C-alpha cells in the first residue's frame, strides 16, 4: 500500500503508523523531512520518500542566469539544516557557512545574520534556502531590506517571499506536486523500488517586477516563461 502524507503533521502521523506500507510525503520542506527521517528506525526510513516543498536549487540558479541574461555570481548561506546541500551547490555558488562563535554552538545557533549577509556582499544574487535558523519571520524583512540596499537580488524559496521583496522564485502549484507524487507511486508499483526524495519537477516562475526595475534588470520573456509544465 502507498500512503501519501500531506504536510509535516501528516508526515509525523504516517511515520508513527505501524503498517505494511510505503509513505510518500508532500508539502513538507527538506529541512523538516530530513530531521524527522533521521530519527526513524532503518527499516521504517527505507519505506519513506518525499517530494520536497521548496524549489530545486538547480532551477533557481537557472532562473538567476535568465534574469541577469548572463552567468551571475550567486551566494548562499548554509546552516546546519541545509548543510546537506553542500555537494549540490559547491562550485556553483559562493557558500557562507552559518556557525555560532566557538563555545556558543547549539543545534540551531548561527552567526549574526548581519555578519552572514556581509560575507555575501561580493555576489550579485543571494539564493535563499529554507533554513528556519536563518530565514524566519523575525529577520526576513531585515534580510530583504539589507540586500535591496546593496542592489543584491534575492532568489526566494516561495512565491510569498517574492510578494514581500525577493526578486523571483520558481514555485509549484498543488497540481504540479500531486502529479509528481502520482508518478512516484506508479514507479514504485511498477518496479517495487521507492524513488529517492526529490525536489519538485514541475514549476512556473514568479518575478517581482518592481524589484527587478530597482536592480536595473530588463526582464526577458524567457525568464517570465521559465517553467516545466506537467504532462
PDB file of C-alpha atoms in Angstrom:
ATOM      1  CA  UNK A   1       0.000   0.000   0.000  1.00  0.00           C
ATOM      2  CA  UNK A   2       1.152   3.528  -0.772  1.00  0.00           C
ATOM      3  CA  UNK A   3       0.326   6.180   1.835  1.00  0.00           C
ATOM      4  CA  UNK A   4       0.585   9.875   0.914  1.00  0.00           C
ATOM      5  CA  UNK A   5       1.437  12.141   3.860  1.00  0.00           C
ATOM      6  CA  UNK A   6       0.283  15.740   3.431  1.00  0.00           C
ATOM      7  CA  UNK A   7       2.327  18.352   5.270  1.00  0.00           C
ATOM      8  CA  UNK A   8       4.514  17.994   8.378  1.00  0.00           C
ATOM      9  CA  UNK A   9       1.666  16.796  10.613  1.00  0.00           C
ATOM     10  CA  UNK A  10       0.668  14.167   8.090  1.00  0.00           C
ATOM     11  CA  UNK A  11       4.289  13.056   7.829  1.00  0.00           C
ATOM     12  CA  UNK A  12       4.611  12.663  11.602  1.00  0.00           C
ATOM     13  CA  UNK A  13       1.379  10.679  11.724  1.00  0.00           C
ATOM     14  CA  UNK A  14       2.493   8.432   8.862  1.00  0.00           C
ATOM     15  CA  UNK A  15       5.897   7.849  10.451  1.00  0.00           C
ATOM     16  CA  UNK A  16       4.206   6.677  13.648  1.00  0.00           C
ATOM     17  CA  UNK A  17       1.917   4.220  11.857  1.00  0.00           C
ATOM     18  CA  UNK A  18       2.558   0.518  12.069  1.00  0.00           C
ATOM     19  CA  UNK A  19       1.609  -0.755   8.661  1.00  0.00           C
ATOM     20  CA  UNK A  20       2.960  -2.707   5.727  1.00  0.00           C
ATOM     21  CA  UNK A  21       3.086   0.384   3.547  1.00  0.00           C
ATOM     22  CA  UNK A  22       5.368   2.911   1.934  1.00  0.00           C
ATOM     23  CA  UNK A  23       4.973   6.632   2.515  1.00  0.00           C
ATOM     24  CA  UNK A  24       5.374   9.495   0.045  1.00  0.00           C
ATOM     25  CA  UNK A  25       5.478  12.831   1.849  1.00  0.00           C
ATOM     26  CA  UNK A  26       4.384  16.032   0.117  1.00  0.00           C
ATOM     27  CA  UNK A  27       4.176  19.712   1.091  1.00  0.00           C
ATOM     28  CA  UNK A  28       6.958  19.340   3.660  1.00  0.00           C
ATOM     29  CA  UNK A  29      10.301  21.142   3.442  1.00  0.00           C
ATOM     30  CA  UNK A  30      13.503  19.165   3.081  1.00  0.00           C
ATOM     31  CA  UNK A  31      14.571  20.591   6.449  1.00  0.00           C
ATOM     32  CA  UNK A  32      11.583  19.057   8.280  1.00  0.00           C
ATOM     33  CA  UNK A  33      11.702  15.859   6.230  1.00  0.00           C
ATOM     34  CA  UNK A  34      15.362  15.171   6.940  1.00  0.00           C
ATOM     35  CA  UNK A  35      15.033  15.932  10.654  1.00  0.00           C
ATOM     36  CA  UNK A  36      12.139  13.502  11.056  1.00  0.00           C
ATOM     37  CA  UNK A  37      13.534  10.859   8.708  1.00  0.00           C
ATOM     38  CA  UNK A  38      16.851  10.769  10.584  1.00  0.00           C
ATOM     39  CA  UNK A  39      15.080   9.703  13.784  1.00  0.00           C
ATOM     40  CA  UNK A  40      13.292   6.714  12.259  1.00  0.00           C
ATOM     41  CA  UNK A  41      14.393   3.075  12.569  1.00  0.00           C
ATOM     42  CA  UNK A  42      16.249   1.956   9.457  1.00  0.00           C
ATOM     43  CA  UNK A  43      13.517  -0.365   8.180  1.00  0.00           C
ATOM     44  CA  UNK A  44      10.875   2.357   8.526  1.00  0.00           C
ATOM     45  CA  UNK A  45      13.117   5.008   6.978  1.00  0.00           C
ATOM     46  CA  UNK A  46      13.639   2.843   3.884  1.00  0.00           C
ATOM     47  CA  UNK A  47       9.878   2.787   3.320  1.00  0.00           C
ATOM     48  CA  UNK A  48       9.562   6.575   3.120  1.00  0.00           C
ATOM     49  CA  UNK A  49      10.297   9.171   0.467  1.00  0.00           C
ATOM     50  CA  UNK A  50       9.197  12.706  -0.359  1.00  0.00           C
ATOM     51  CA  UNK A  51       8.573  15.475  -2.832  1.00  0.00           C
ATOM     52  CA  UNK A  52      10.041  18.479  -1.050  1.00  0.00           C
ATOM     53  CA  UNK A  53       8.013  21.667  -0.738  1.00  0.00           C
ATOM     54  CA  UNK A  54      10.759  24.059  -1.837  1.00  0.00           C
ATOM     55  CA  UNK A  55      12.178  24.630  -5.332  1.00  0.00           C
ATOM     56  CA  UNK A  56      15.127  22.724  -6.744  1.00  0.00           C
ATOM     57  CA  UNK A  57      18.346  24.768  -6.326  1.00  0.00           C
ATOM     58  CA  UNK A  58      19.348  23.883  -9.888  1.00  0.00           C
ATOM     59  CA  UNK A  59      16.181  25.507 -11.256  1.00  0.00           C
ATOM     60  CA  UNK A  60      16.682  28.543  -9.034  1.00  0.00           C
ATOM     61  CA  UNK A  61      20.219  29.050 -10.333  1.00  0.00           C
ATOM     62  CA  UNK A  62      19.000  28.759 -13.909  1.00  0.00           C
ATOM     63  CA  UNK A  63      16.358  31.395 -13.160  1.00  0.00           C
ATOM     64  CA  UNK A  64      19.028  33.755 -11.807  1.00  0.00           C
ATOM     65  CA  UNK A  65      21.025  33.419 -15.027  1.00  0.00           C
ATOM     66  CA  UNK A  66      17.918  34.105 -17.115  1.00  0.00           C
ATOM     67  CA  UNK A  67      17.076  37.213 -15.096  1.00  0.00           C
ATOM     68  CA  UNK A  68      20.569  38.675 -15.439  1.00  0.00           C
ATOM     69  CA  UNK A  69      20.960  37.380 -19.009  1.00  0.00           C
ATOM     70  CA  UNK A  70      24.464  36.140 -18.245  1.00  0.00           C
ATOM     71  CA  UNK A  71      26.337  33.971 -15.770  1.00  0.00           C
ATOM     72  CA  UNK A  72      25.873  35.655 -12.409  1.00  0.00           C
ATOM     73  CA  UNK A  73      27.738  35.337  -9.124  1.00  0.00           C
ATOM     74  CA  UNK A  74      25.428  33.772  -6.533  1.00  0.00           C
ATOM     75  CA  UNK A  75      25.893  33.310  -2.789  1.00  0.00           C
ATOM     76  CA  UNK A  76      24.031  31.024  -0.396  1.00  0.00           C
ATOM     77  CA  UNK A  77      24.106  30.791   3.391  1.00  0.00           C
ATOM     78  CA  UNK A  78      24.207  27.212   4.652  1.00  0.00           C
ATOM     79  CA  UNK A  79      23.121  26.399   8.195  1.00  0.00           C
ATOM     80  CA  UNK A  80      23.036  23.061   9.983  1.00  0.00           C
ATOM     81  CA  UNK A  81      19.721  22.155   8.374  1.00  0.00           C
ATOM     82  CA  UNK A  82      20.842  22.950   4.829  1.00  0.00           C
ATOM     83  CA  UNK A  83      24.426  21.700   5.050  1.00  0.00           C
ATOM     84  CA  UNK A  84      23.387  18.589   3.121  1.00  0.00           C
ATOM     85  CA  UNK A  85      23.120  20.814   0.013  1.00  0.00           C
ATOM     86  CA  UNK A  86      26.865  21.490   0.067  1.00  0.00           C
ATOM     87  CA  UNK A  87      27.772  18.850  -2.572  1.00  0.00           C
ATOM     88  CA  UNK A  88      24.952  20.084  -4.812  1.00  0.00           C
ATOM     89  CA  UNK A  89      25.961  23.759  -4.638  1.00  0.00           C
ATOM     90  CA  UNK A  90      29.740  23.559  -4.321  1.00  0.00           C
ATOM     91  CA  UNK A  91      31.465  25.049  -7.342  1.00  0.00           C
ATOM     92  CA  UNK A  92      28.308  26.843  -8.491  1.00  0.00           C
ATOM     93  CA  UNK A  93      27.685  29.183  -5.566  1.00  0.00           C
ATOM     94  CA  UNK A  94      29.747  31.222  -3.094  1.00  0.00           C
ATOM     95  CA  UNK A  95      28.947  29.342   0.114  1.00  0.00           C
ATOM     96  CA  UNK A  96      28.781  31.042   3.505  1.00  0.00           C
ATOM     97  CA  UNK A  97      28.697  28.646   6.447  1.00  0.00           C
ATOM     98  CA  UNK A  98      26.459  29.832   9.277  1.00  0.00           C
ATOM     99  CA  UNK A  99      28.052  28.845  12.559  1.00  0.00           C
ATOM    100  CA  UNK A 100      27.847  30.325  16.023  1.00  0.00           C
ATOM    101  CA  UNK A 101      31.085  31.543  17.637  1.00  0.00           C
ATOM    102  CA  UNK A 102      33.282  28.838  19.141  1.00  0.00           C
ATOM    103  CA  UNK A 103      31.939  27.753  22.520  1.00  0.00           C
ATOM    104  CA  UNK A 104      28.427  29.049  21.809  1.00  0.00           C
ATOM    105  CA  UNK A 105      27.239  26.326  19.447  1.00  0.00           C
ATOM    106  CA  UNK A 106      23.775  24.833  19.813  1.00  0.00           C
ATOM    107  CA  UNK A 107      21.706  22.815  17.385  1.00  0.00           C
ATOM    108  CA  UNK A 108      20.118  25.951  15.986  1.00  0.00           C
ATOM    109  CA  UNK A 109      22.706  28.626  16.695  1.00  0.00           C
ATOM    110  CA  UNK A 110      24.035  30.618  13.774  1.00  0.00           C
ATOM    111  CA  UNK A 111      26.326  33.581  13.484  1.00  0.00           C
ATOM    112  CA  UNK A 112      24.811  37.078  13.481  1.00  0.00           C
ATOM    113  CA  UNK A 113      22.677  37.460  10.366  1.00  0.00           C
ATOM    114  CA  UNK A 114      24.239  40.839   9.575  1.00  0.00           C
ATOM    115  CA  UNK A 115      27.699  39.295   9.546  1.00  0.00           C
ATOM    116  CA  UNK A 116      26.495  36.466   7.328  1.00  0.00           C
ATOM    117  CA  UNK A 117      24.958  38.866   4.831  1.00  0.00           C
ATOM    118  CA  UNK A 118      28.132  40.969   4.801  1.00  0.00           C
ATOM    119  CA  UNK A 119      30.046  37.867   3.705  1.00  0.00           C
ATOM    120  CA  UNK A 120      27.816  37.621   0.615  1.00  0.00           C
ATOM    121  CA  UNK A 121      28.417  41.224  -0.464  1.00  0.00           C
ATOM    122  CA  UNK A 122      30.593  40.335  -3.467  1.00  0.00           C
ATOM    123  CA  UNK A 123      27.791  38.282  -5.020  1.00  0.00           C
ATOM    124  CA  UNK A 124      25.069  39.866  -7.143  1.00  0.00           C
ATOM    125  CA  UNK A 125      22.458  37.335  -6.068  1.00  0.00           C
ATOM    126  CA  UNK A 126      21.574  35.662  -2.775  1.00  0.00           C
ATOM    127  CA  UNK A 127      19.995  32.225  -3.125  1.00  0.00           C
ATOM    128  CA  UNK A 128      17.684  31.825  -0.123  1.00  0.00           C
ATOM    129  CA  UNK A 129      17.272  28.299   1.230  1.00  0.00           C
ATOM    130  CA  UNK A 130      14.547  27.206   3.672  1.00  0.00           C
ATOM    131  CA  UNK A 131      16.509  27.116   6.927  1.00  0.00           C
ATOM    132  CA  UNK A 132      14.408  28.466   9.804  1.00  0.00           C
ATOM    133  CA  UNK A 133      17.506  29.378  11.808  1.00  0.00           C
ATOM    134  CA  UNK A 134      18.402  31.889   9.070  1.00  0.00           C
ATOM    135  CA  UNK A 135      15.207  32.837   7.239  1.00  0.00           C
ATOM    136  CA  UNK A 136      12.405  33.289   9.752  1.00  0.00           C
ATOM    137  CA  UNK A 137       9.626  35.816  10.468  1.00  0.00           C
ATOM    138  CA  UNK A 138      11.904  37.733  12.844  1.00  0.00           C
ATOM    139  CA  UNK A 139      14.587  38.573  10.298  1.00  0.00           C
ATOM    140  CA  UNK A 140      13.286  38.011   6.772  1.00  0.00           C
ATOM    141  CA  UNK A 141      12.272  41.667   6.409  1.00  0.00           C
ATOM    142  CA  UNK A 142      15.718  42.853   7.519  1.00  0.00           C
ATOM    143  CA  UNK A 143      17.385  40.428   5.119  1.00  0.00           C
ATOM    144  CA  UNK A 144      15.330  41.698   2.194  1.00  0.00           C
ATOM    145  CA  UNK A 145      15.948  45.347   3.117  1.00  0.00           C
ATOM    146  CA  UNK A 146      19.680  44.792   3.530  1.00  0.00           C
ATOM    147  CA  UNK A 147      20.048  43.037   0.187  1.00  0.00           C
ATOM    148  CA  UNK A 148      17.825  45.622  -1.523  1.00  0.00           C
ATOM    149  CA  UNK A 149      20.053  48.463  -0.328  1.00  0.00           C
ATOM    150  CA  UNK A 150      23.085  46.651  -1.733  1.00  0.00           C
ATOM    151  CA  UNK A 151      21.248  46.065  -5.032  1.00  0.00           C
ATOM    152  CA  UNK A 152      21.578  42.345  -4.445  1.00  0.00           C
ATOM    153  CA  UNK A 153      18.770  40.238  -5.867  1.00  0.00           C
ATOM    154  CA  UNK A 154      17.267  37.514  -3.679  1.00  0.00           C
ATOM    155  CA  UNK A 155      16.028  34.318  -5.280  1.00  0.00           C
ATOM    156  CA  UNK A 156      13.431  33.263  -2.729  1.00  0.00           C
ATOM    157  CA  UNK A 157      12.093  29.813  -1.907  1.00  0.00           C
ATOM    158  CA  UNK A 158       8.374  30.665  -2.131  1.00  0.00           C
ATOM    159  CA  UNK A 159       6.060  32.962  -4.038  1.00  0.00           C
ATOM    160  CA  UNK A 160       5.219  34.661  -0.721  1.00  0.00           C
ATOM    161  CA  UNK A 161       8.848  35.798  -0.460  1.00  0.00           C
ATOM    162  CA  UNK A 162       8.554  37.388  -3.888  1.00  0.00           C
ATOM    163  CA  UNK A 163       5.463  39.296  -2.774  1.00  0.00           C
ATOM    164  CA  UNK A 164       7.369  40.848   0.144  1.00  0.00           C
ATOM    165  CA  UNK A 165      10.554  41.795  -1.707  1.00  0.00           C
ATOM    166  CA  UNK A 166      12.517  38.878  -3.133  1.00  0.00           C
ATOM    167  CA  UNK A 167      13.404  39.224  -6.805  1.00  0.00           C
ATOM    168  CA  UNK A 168      11.989  35.939  -8.056  1.00  0.00           C
ATOM    169  CA  UNK A 169      11.472  32.243  -7.471  1.00  0.00           C
ATOM    170  CA  UNK A 170      10.288  29.112  -9.150  1.00  0.00           C
ATOM    171  CA  UNK A 171       7.261  27.602  -7.445  1.00  0.00           C
ATOM    172  CA  UNK A 172       4.967  24.619  -7.833  1.00  0.00           C
ATOM    173  CA  UNK A 173       1.178  24.538  -7.785  1.00  0.00           C
ATOM    174  CA  UNK A 174      -0.760  21.860  -5.921  1.00  0.00           C
ATOM    175  CA  UNK A 175      -1.445  20.070  -9.203  1.00  0.00           C
ATOM    176  CA  UNK A 176       2.292  20.015 -10.000  1.00  0.00           C
ATOM    177  CA  UNK A 177       3.159  18.296  -6.723  1.00  0.00           C
ATOM    178  CA  UNK A 178       0.207  15.919  -6.986  1.00  0.00           C
ATOM    179  CA  UNK A 179       1.348  14.845 -10.456  1.00  0.00           C
ATOM    180  CA  UNK A 180       4.859  14.109  -9.222  1.00  0.00           C
ATOM    181  CA  UNK A 181       3.556  12.151  -6.226  1.00  0.00           C
ATOM    182  CA  UNK A 182       1.406  10.072  -8.580  1.00  0.00           C
ATOM    183  CA  UNK A 183       4.424   9.416 -10.804  1.00  0.00           C
ATOM    184  CA  UNK A 184       6.484   8.263  -7.816  1.00  0.00           C
ATOM    185  CA  UNK A 185       3.692   5.966  -6.662  1.00  0.00           C
ATOM    186  CA  UNK A 186       3.340   4.499 -10.158  1.00  0.00           C
ATOM    187  CA  UNK A 187       7.094   3.936 -10.335  1.00  0.00           C
ATOM    188  CA  UNK A 188       7.032   2.063  -7.024  1.00  0.00           C
ATOM    189  CA  UNK A 189       4.084  -0.103  -8.083  1.00  0.00           C
ATOM    190  CA  UNK A 190       5.803  -0.952 -11.379  1.00  0.00           C
ATOM    191  CA  UNK A 191       9.304  -1.632 -10.050  1.00  0.00           C
ATOM    192  CA  UNK A 192       8.996  -2.316  -6.331  1.00  0.00           C
ATOM    193  CA  UNK A 193      11.677   0.346  -5.783  1.00  0.00           C
ATOM    194  CA  UNK A 194      10.784   3.506  -3.908  1.00  0.00           C
ATOM    195  CA  UNK A 195      12.265   6.608  -5.606  1.00  0.00           C
ATOM    196  CA  UNK A 196      14.628   8.783  -3.584  1.00  0.00           C
ATOM    197  CA  UNK A 197      13.338  12.085  -2.152  1.00  0.00           C
ATOM    198  CA  UNK A 198      13.039  14.719  -4.869  1.00  0.00           C
ATOM    199  CA  UNK A 199      12.684  18.426  -5.383  1.00  0.00           C
ATOM    200  CA  UNK A 200       9.654  19.469  -7.444  1.00  0.00           C
ATOM    201  CA  UNK A 201       9.930  18.626 -11.140  1.00  0.00           C
ATOM    202  CA  UNK A 202       7.107  20.843 -12.385  1.00  0.00           C
ATOM    203  CA  UNK A 203       7.049  24.564 -11.739  1.00  0.00           C
ATOM    204  CA  UNK A 204       6.447  28.071 -13.001  1.00  0.00           C
ATOM    205  CA  UNK A 205       8.105  31.388 -12.180  1.00  0.00           C
ATOM    206  CA  UNK A 206       7.109  34.406 -10.085  1.00  0.00           C
ATOM    207  CA  UNK A 207       9.006  37.678 -10.560  1.00  0.00           C
ATOM    208  CA  UNK A 208       8.740  40.896  -8.572  1.00  0.00           C
ATOM    209  CA  UNK A 209       8.880  43.352 -11.461  1.00  0.00           C
ATOM    210  CA  UNK A 210       9.332  46.355  -9.146  1.00  0.00           C
ATOM    211  CA  UNK A 211      12.384  44.826  -7.517  1.00  0.00           C
ATOM    212  CA  UNK A 212      13.738  43.896 -10.948  1.00  0.00           C
ATOM    213  CA  UNK A 213      13.470  47.520 -12.086  1.00  0.00           C
ATOM    214  CA  UNK A 214      15.251  48.731  -8.949  1.00  0.00           C
ATOM    215  CA  UNK A 215      18.098  46.352  -9.808  1.00  0.00           C
ATOM    216  CA  UNK A 216      18.208  47.752 -13.363  1.00  0.00           C
ATOM    217  CA  UNK A 217      17.147  44.404 -14.781  1.00  0.00           C
ATOM    218  CA  UNK A 218      15.174  44.231 -18.004  1.00  0.00           C
ATOM    219  CA  UNK A 219      13.226  41.020 -17.520  1.00  0.00           C
ATOM    220  CA  UNK A 220      13.034  38.900 -20.655  1.00  0.00           C
ATOM    221  CA  UNK A 221      10.016  36.906 -21.764  1.00  0.00           C
ATOM    222  CA  UNK A 222      12.236  33.838 -21.488  1.00  0.00           C
ATOM    223  CA  UNK A 223      12.656  34.473 -17.761  1.00  0.00           C
ATOM    224  CA  UNK A 224       8.937  35.136 -17.266  1.00  0.00           C
ATOM    225  CA  UNK A 225       8.052  31.923 -19.087  1.00  0.00           C
ATOM    226  CA  UNK A 226      10.665  29.789 -17.336  1.00  0.00           C
ATOM    227  CA  UNK A 227       8.711  26.699 -16.340  1.00  0.00           C
ATOM    228  CA  UNK A 228       8.469  22.946 -16.595  1.00  0.00           C
ATOM    229  CA  UNK A 229       4.866  22.019 -17.301  1.00  0.00           C
ATOM    230  CA  UNK A 230       3.359  18.812 -16.006  1.00  0.00           C
ATOM    231  CA  UNK A 231       2.204  16.310 -18.659  1.00  0.00           C
TER     232      UNK A 231
END
